[in-house]
């Protein structure tokens, strides 16, 4: 009976360009986790096509964005030799397991998903079934590898809870068969219940124009976010124009309460510098925003400039990026295929005869 080794799975959607929220909320932690875990990092192209085509941009844009997101992973420090980097659609198990999970997840569970409600808005009858089913595919992504840890930003917390519910229900529903086939792990069942890893001082990076709104790819204003591909001048302009309030920075964290824009910029500085918010405030507390913004521009350009340059270098050779994705898909499939075979046996699907 195999124990669950610590295994990380996480992913990002290839829709438009990654931003500072993706970087600080997730990518920085992904890089760090390579030291302690087996890591699988996916470009979730099947998730990307769930909104309307105007949103995801169509086939040419999807191909471009898939390569760009893979390049961002590598440029930020994910090592494609040590970790697995691939795009979701290359490993068929994601769609297969999602189908099985469609029969495990309950309608009531999906009806509670706040991200769906936000994304669907008032036009609910007109959104794709895929958008509604999105969290089920996400559960399949994670559990296809029996991943135990999932580093994400705060906005994914509810999806991770759903993933745990699906794993638990599958383990319960099929407990007898799992026991009979001996594919479980002691009392734990077949699937582990994965832990969300929501870490660091910037788990929810907010818009630079409105500290109460999440920094997002879908915000109409490009000044609301810093893209990983922005050049130094653009970064400087966006930070200088970022909304603030008229007071000086506080010296302690409790002074940030009720000041969402100040809190956000301090969180960004802390995330980029690897310090805590308290350390940032002990350095800049009492000072005006203008001085702090100058330091934040310098830090952002120093941290993000090399990432953008490395992304440009990698994207100049798309064939190389595709080869990395293809190699990653082979390695991901080698982990997924036996797990998917077990799932099919557990459910009772008759296997295809092996060619002799
Ligand atoms: P996506 O593509 O929206 O975002 C990718 C990652 O970036 C984090 N993030 C943020 N963190 C802090 N502040 C923000 N403003 C911010 N915006 C985005 C997200 O939390 C995420 O970690 N459903 C996922 C993709 C996915 C996935 C998975 C993740 C599909 N399958 C399996 C983990 C495991 C998503 O839409 O991420």
Coordinates of C-alpha atoms and ligand atoms in Angstrom, one line a residue:
X1 CA 0.0 0.0 0.0
X2 CA 1.7 3.2 -1.2
X3 CA 1.6 6.3 1.1
X4 CA 0.9 9.7 -0.3
X5 CA 4.2 11.4 -1.0
X6 CA 4.0 15.1 -0.8
X7 CA 3.2 16.2 -4.3
X8 CA 2.3 19.6 -5.5
X9 CA -0.1 20.5 -8.4
X10 CA -1.1 23.9 -9.5
X11 CA -2.1 25.7 -12.7
X12 CA -2.8 29.0 -14.4
X13 CA -5.1 29.8 -17.2
X14 CA -3.6 31.0 -20.5
X15 CA -5.9 33.9 -21.0
X16 CA -4.2 37.2 -21.9
X17 CA -1.0 37.9 -19.9
X18 CA 0.0 37.0 -16.3
X19 CA 0.1 39.8 -13.8
X20 CA 1.6 40.6 -10.4
X21 CA -1.3 38.9 -8.6
X22 CA -0.5 35.6 -10.3
X23 CA 3.1 36.1 -9.6
X24 CA 2.9 36.9 -5.9
X25 CA -0.2 34.9 -5.1
X26 CA 1.1 31.7 -6.7
X27 CA 4.2 31.6 -8.8
X28 CA 6.6 32.8 -6.1
X29 CA 5.4 29.9 -3.9
X30 CA 5.6 27.4 -6.7
X31 CA 9.3 28.2 -7.2
X32 CA 10.0 27.8 -3.4
X33 CA 8.1 24.5 -3.2
X34 CA 10.4 22.9 -5.7
X35 CA 12.9 22.5 -2.8
X36 CA 10.7 20.3 -0.8
X37 CA 8.1 18.6 -3.1
X38 CA 7.6 16.9 -6.4
X39 CA 6.0 19.6 -8.4
X40 CA 3.6 19.6 -11.4
X41 CA 2.8 22.9 -12.9
X42 CA 0.1 23.0 -15.6
X43 CA -1.0 25.5 -18.2
X44 CA -4.7 24.9 -17.9
X45 CA -5.8 25.5 -21.5
X46 CA -9.0 23.5 -21.1
X47 CA -10.1 25.8 -18.4
X48 CA -9.2 28.8 -20.5
X49 CA -11.8 28.0 -23.1
X50 CA -14.7 27.9 -20.7
X51 CA -15.8 31.6 -21.0
X52 CA -17.0 33.1 -24.3
X53 CA -14.5 33.1 -27.2
X54 CA -14.3 36.9 -27.0
X55 CA -12.9 36.5 -23.5
X56 CA -10.3 33.8 -24.3
X57 CA -9.5 35.2 -27.7
X58 CA -9.8 32.3 -30.1
X59 CA -7.3 29.6 -31.2
X60 CA -4.4 31.7 -32.3
X61 CA -4.4 33.7 -29.1
X62 CA -4.8 30.5 -27.0
X63 CA -1.7 29.0 -28.6
X64 CA 0.3 32.2 -28.0
X65 CA -0.9 32.6 -24.4
X66 CA -0.2 28.9 -23.6
X67 CA 3.5 29.4 -24.7
X68 CA 3.7 32.7 -22.8
X69 CA 2.4 31.2 -19.6
X70 CA 4.9 28.3 -19.8
X71 CA 7.6 30.9 -20.5
X72 CA 6.5 32.9 -17.4
X73 CA 6.8 29.8 -15.2
X74 CA 10.3 29.1 -16.4
X75 CA 11.4 32.7 -16.3
X76 CA 10.1 33.1 -12.8
X77 CA 12.3 30.1 -11.6
X78 CA 10.4 26.9 -12.2
X79 CA 13.0 24.4 -13.4
X80 CA 11.5 22.3 -16.2
X81 CA 13.9 19.5 -15.5
X82 CA 13.2 19.2 -11.8
X83 CA 9.4 20.1 -12.0
X84 CA 6.9 19.0 -14.6
X85 CA 5.6 21.8 -16.9
X86 CA 2.9 20.9 -19.4
X87 CA -0.4 22.0 -20.9
X88 CA -3.5 20.3 -19.6
X89 CA -5.0 19.2 -23.0
X90 CA -2.0 17.0 -23.7
X91 CA -2.9 14.6 -20.9
X92 CA -6.3 13.0 -21.6
X93 CA -6.8 11.9 -18.0
X94 CA -7.9 15.4 -17.0
X95 CA -11.0 15.2 -19.1
X96 CA -11.6 11.5 -18.3
X97 CA -11.5 12.0 -14.5
X98 CA -13.5 15.2 -14.8
X99 CA -16.3 13.1 -16.3
X100 CA -16.2 10.6 -13.5
X101 CA -16.3 13.5 -11.0
X102 CA -19.2 15.0 -12.8
X103 CA -21.2 12.1 -11.4
X104 CA -19.7 12.5 -7.9
X105 CA -20.1 16.3 -7.5
X106 CA -23.6 17.5 -6.6
X107 CA -25.4 20.3 -8.3
X108 CA -25.9 22.1 -5.0
X109 CA -22.2 22.2 -4.4
X110 CA -21.5 23.9 -7.8
X111 CA -24.4 26.3 -7.2
X112 CA -22.5 27.7 -4.2
X113 CA -19.3 28.6 -6.2
X114 CA -18.9 32.3 -5.9
X115 CA -16.4 32.6 -8.8
X116 CA -19.0 31.1 -11.1
X117 CA -21.6 33.6 -9.9
X118 CA -19.2 36.5 -10.4
X119 CA -18.1 35.3 -13.9
X120 CA -21.6 34.4 -15.1
X121 CA -23.1 37.7 -13.8
X122 CA -26.6 38.4 -14.9
X123 CA -26.4 36.4 -18.1
X124 CA -26.4 33.0 -16.5
X125 CA -28.6 31.2 -19.1
X126 CA -26.1 32.1 -21.8
X127 CA -22.8 31.0 -20.3
X128 CA -21.2 27.7 -21.3
X129 CA -21.8 24.5 -19.3
X130 CA -18.0 24.3 -19.1
X131 CA -17.8 27.6 -17.1
X132 CA -20.3 26.0 -14.6
X133 CA -18.3 22.8 -14.5
X134 CA -15.0 24.5 -14.2
X135 CA -14.3 23.5 -10.5
X136 CA -15.0 19.8 -11.3
X137 CA -12.2 19.9 -13.9
X138 CA -10.0 21.6 -11.4
X139 CA -10.6 18.8 -8.9
X140 CA -9.7 16.3 -11.6
X141 CA -6.5 18.2 -12.4
X142 CA -5.3 17.9 -8.8
X143 CA -6.5 14.4 -8.0
X144 CA -5.4 12.8 -11.3
X145 CA -1.9 13.0 -9.7
X146 CA -3.0 12.4 -6.1
X147 CA -1.5 15.8 -5.3
X148 CA -1.4 16.6 -1.6
X149 CA -0.6 20.3 -1.7
X150 CA -1.9 23.0 -4.0
X151 CA -0.2 26.5 -3.9
X152 CA -2.8 29.1 -5.0
X153 CA -4.0 32.6 -4.2
X154 CA -6.9 33.2 -1.9
X155 CA -9.5 33.3 -4.6
X156 CA -9.1 29.6 -5.2
X157 CA -9.9 28.6 -1.6
X158 CA -13.5 27.6 -2.3
X159 CA -12.5 25.5 -5.3
X160 CA -10.0 23.6 -3.1
X161 CA -12.8 22.9 -0.6
X162 CA -14.9 21.5 -3.4
X163 CA -11.9 19.3 -4.5
X164 CA -11.7 17.9 -1.0
X165 CA -15.5 17.2 -1.0
X166 CA -15.2 15.4 -4.3
X167 CA -12.3 13.3 -3.1
X168 CA -14.1 12.4 0.1
X169 CA -17.3 11.5 -1.6
X170 CA -15.5 9.3 -4.2
X171 CA -13.6 7.6 -1.4
X172 CA -16.9 7.0 0.5
X173 CA -19.0 6.0 -2.5
X174 CA -16.5 3.4 -3.7
X175 CA -15.1 2.4 -0.3
X176 CA -16.0 -1.3 -0.8
X177 CA -14.5 -1.5 -4.2
X178 CA -11.3 0.4 -3.2
X179 CA -10.9 -2.1 -0.3
X180 CA -11.6 -5.1 -2.6
X181 CA -9.0 -4.0 -5.2
X182 CA -6.5 -3.0 -2.5
X183 CA -5.9 0.4 -4.2
X184 CA -6.5 2.5 -1.2
X185 CA -4.1 3.9 1.3
X186 CA -5.1 2.6 4.7
X187 CA -8.0 4.6 6.2
X188 CA -7.3 7.5 3.9
X189 CA -9.1 6.0 0.9
X190 CA -8.1 6.3 -2.7
X191 CA -7.6 10.0 -3.1
X192 CA -5.8 12.2 -0.6
X193 CA -7.6 15.4 0.6
X194 CA -5.3 18.0 -0.8
X195 CA -4.3 21.0 1.3
X196 CA -4.5 24.5 -0.1
X197 CA -1.2 26.4 0.4
X198 CA -2.2 30.0 0.5
X199 CA 1.0 31.7 1.7
X200 CA 2.9 34.9 1.8
X201 CA 2.1 38.5 2.4
X202 CA 0.3 38.9 -1.0
X203 CA -2.3 36.1 -1.3
X204 CA -4.8 38.6 -2.6
X205 CA -3.2 41.4 -4.7
X206 CA -5.7 44.1 -5.3
X207 CA -6.3 46.5 -8.3
X208 CA -3.9 49.5 -8.4
X209 CA -7.0 51.7 -9.1
X210 CA -9.3 50.3 -6.4
X211 CA -8.0 48.6 -3.3
X212 CA -11.3 46.8 -2.8
X213 CA -11.2 44.9 -6.2
X214 CA -8.9 42.0 -7.0
X215 CA -6.1 42.6 -9.5
X216 CA -7.4 40.7 -12.5
X217 CA -6.8 40.0 -16.2
X218 CA -10.4 40.9 -16.9
X219 CA -10.3 44.5 -15.5
X220 CA -10.9 46.9 -18.4
X221 CA -8.1 49.3 -17.2
X222 CA -4.6 48.1 -17.8
X223 CA -3.5 50.6 -15.1
X224 CA -5.2 48.4 -12.6
X225 CA -2.5 45.7 -12.9
X226 CA 1.2 45.2 -13.6
X227 CA 1.7 42.6 -16.3
X228 CA 4.7 40.3 -16.2
X229 CA 5.6 41.6 -19.7
X230 CA 5.4 45.3 -18.8
X231 CA 8.6 47.3 -19.4
X232 CA 10.3 49.5 -16.7
X233 CA 8.6 52.7 -17.9
X234 CA 5.1 51.2 -17.8
X235 CA 5.7 49.7 -14.4
X236 CA 6.9 53.1 -13.1
X237 CA 3.9 54.9 -14.6
X238 CA 1.4 52.4 -13.2
X239 CA 2.8 52.5 -9.7
X240 CA 3.1 56.3 -9.7
X241 CA -0.6 56.6 -10.7
X242 CA -1.7 53.9 -8.2
X243 CA -4.5 55.1 -6.0
X244 CA -3.4 56.0 -2.4
X245 CA -4.9 58.0 0.4
X246 CA -3.6 61.4 1.8
X247 CA -2.1 60.1 5.0
X248 CA 1.4 58.9 5.7
X249 CA 2.2 55.2 5.9
X250 CA 1.6 53.8 9.4
X251 CA 4.4 52.2 11.4
X252 CA 2.3 49.2 12.4
X253 CA 0.1 46.8 10.6
X254 CA -3.1 47.7 12.5
X255 CA -2.7 51.2 11.0
X256 CA -3.5 49.7 7.6
X257 CA -7.0 48.8 8.6
X258 CA -9.6 50.6 6.5
X259 CA -6.9 51.7 4.1
X260 CA -7.1 49.1 1.3
X261 CA -4.8 50.9 -1.2
X262 CA -2.1 51.4 1.4
X263 CA -2.4 47.8 2.6
X264 CA -2.2 46.5 -1.0
X265 CA 1.0 48.5 -1.9
X266 CA 2.6 47.4 1.4
X267 CA 1.7 43.8 0.6
X268 CA 3.1 44.0 -2.9
X269 CA 6.4 45.5 -1.5
X270 CA 6.6 42.7 1.1
X271 CA 5.9 40.0 -1.5
X272 CA 8.5 41.3 -3.9
X273 CA 11.2 41.8 -1.3
X274 CA 10.5 38.6 0.6
X275 CA 9.9 40.6 3.8
X276 CA 6.9 40.7 6.1
X277 CA 4.4 43.6 6.1
X278 CA 5.6 44.5 9.6
X279 CA 9.2 44.7 8.3
X280 CA 8.2 46.9 5.4
X281 CA 6.3 49.2 7.7
X282 CA 9.1 49.5 10.2
X283 CA 11.2 50.7 7.2
X284 CA 8.7 53.1 5.6
X285 CA 6.2 53.9 8.4
X286 CA 5.8 57.6 8.9
X287 CA 6.9 58.5 5.4
X288 CA 4.8 59.8 2.5
X289 CA 3.6 57.7 -0.3
X290 CA 5.7 59.4 -2.9
X291 CA 8.9 58.1 -1.3
X292 CA 7.5 54.7 -0.8
X293 CA 6.2 54.5 -4.4
X294 CA 9.7 55.4 -5.7
X295 CA 11.2 52.5 -3.7
X296 CA 8.4 50.2 -5.0
X297 CA 9.1 51.2 -8.6
X298 CA 12.8 50.4 -8.1
X299 CA 12.0 47.0 -6.5
X300 CA 9.4 46.1 -9.0
X301 CA 11.6 46.9 -12.0
X302 CA 14.6 45.0 -10.4
X303 CA 12.4 41.9 -9.7
X304 CA 10.2 41.8 -12.8
X305 CA 12.6 43.2 -15.4
X306 CA 14.7 40.1 -15.6
X307 CA 11.6 37.9 -15.8
X308 CA 10.2 39.8 -18.7
X309 CA 13.6 39.6 -20.5
X310 CA 13.8 35.9 -20.0
X311 CA 10.3 35.4 -21.2
X312 CA 11.1 37.3 -24.4
X313 CA 14.2 35.2 -24.9
X314 CA 12.3 31.9 -24.5
X315 CA 9.4 33.0 -26.7
X316 CA 11.8 33.8 -29.5
X317 CA 12.0 30.1 -29.9
X318 CA 8.5 28.6 -29.6
X319 CA 9.7 25.2 -30.7
X320 CA 11.8 25.0 -27.6
X321 CA 8.9 25.9 -25.4
X322 CA 6.7 23.3 -27.1
X323 CA 9.4 20.7 -26.6
X324 CA 9.4 21.5 -22.8
X325 CA 5.6 21.2 -22.7
X326 CA 5.7 17.9 -24.6
X327 CA 8.3 16.4 -22.4
X328 CA 6.3 17.6 -19.3
X329 CA 3.2 16.0 -20.7
X330 CA 5.0 12.6 -21.2
X331 CA 6.1 12.7 -17.6
X332 CA 2.7 13.9 -16.3
X333 CA 1.0 11.1 -18.2
X334 CA 3.3 8.5 -16.7
X335 CA 2.0 9.5 -13.3
X336 CA -1.6 10.0 -14.3
X337 CA -2.2 6.8 -16.4
X338 CA -1.9 4.2 -13.6
X339 CA -4.1 6.4 -11.3
X340 CA -6.7 6.7 -14.1
X341 CA -6.5 2.9 -14.7
X342 CA -7.2 2.4 -11.0
X343 CA -10.1 4.8 -11.1
X344 CA -11.7 3.0 -14.1
X345 CA -11.3 -0.4 -12.2
X346 CA -12.8 1.1 -9.1
X347 CA -15.8 2.5 -11.1
X348 CA -16.2 -0.9 -12.9
X349 CA -15.4 0.2 -16.5
X350 CA -14.3 -2.9 -18.5
X351 CA -10.8 -2.5 -19.7
X352 CA -9.7 -2.6 -23.3
X353 CA -7.6 -5.8 -24.0
X354 CA -3.9 -5.1 -24.2
X355 CA -2.5 -5.8 -27.7
X356 CA -0.4 -9.0 -27.5
Ligands
LIG1 P1 -5.9 31.8 -12.5 O1 -5.4 31.5 -13.8 O2 -7.1 32.7 -12.4 O3 -4.8 32.3 -11.5 C1 -3.6 31.6 -11.4 C2 -3.1 31.8 -9.9 O4 -3.0 33.1 -9.6 C3 -3.7 33.4 -8.4 N1 -4.2 34.8 -8.5 C4 -4.0 35.7 -7.5 N2 -3.3 35.7 -6.4 C5 -3.3 36.8 -5.6 N3 -3.9 38.0 -6.0 C6 -4.6 38.1 -7.2 N4 -5.1 39.2 -7.6 C7 -4.6 36.9 -8.0 N5 -5.2 36.6 -9.2 C8 -4.9 35.3 -9.5 C9 -4.8 32.4 -8.4 O5 -5.3 32.2 -7.1 C10 -4.1 31.2 -8.9 O6 -3.4 30.5 -7.9 N6 -8.7 27.9 -11.3 C11 -7.3 28.3 -11.4 C12 -6.5 27.5 -12.3 C13 -6.5 26.0 -12.0 C14 -5.9 25.4 -10.9 C15 -6.1 24.0 -11.1 C16 -5.1 25.9 -9.8 C17 -7.0 25.1 -12.8 N7 -6.8 23.8 -12.3 C18 -5.6 23.1 -10.2 C19 -4.7 24.9 -8.9 C20 -4.9 23.6 -9.1 C21 -7.4 29.7 -11.9 O7 -8.3 30.2 -12.5 O8 -6.3 30.4 -11.8

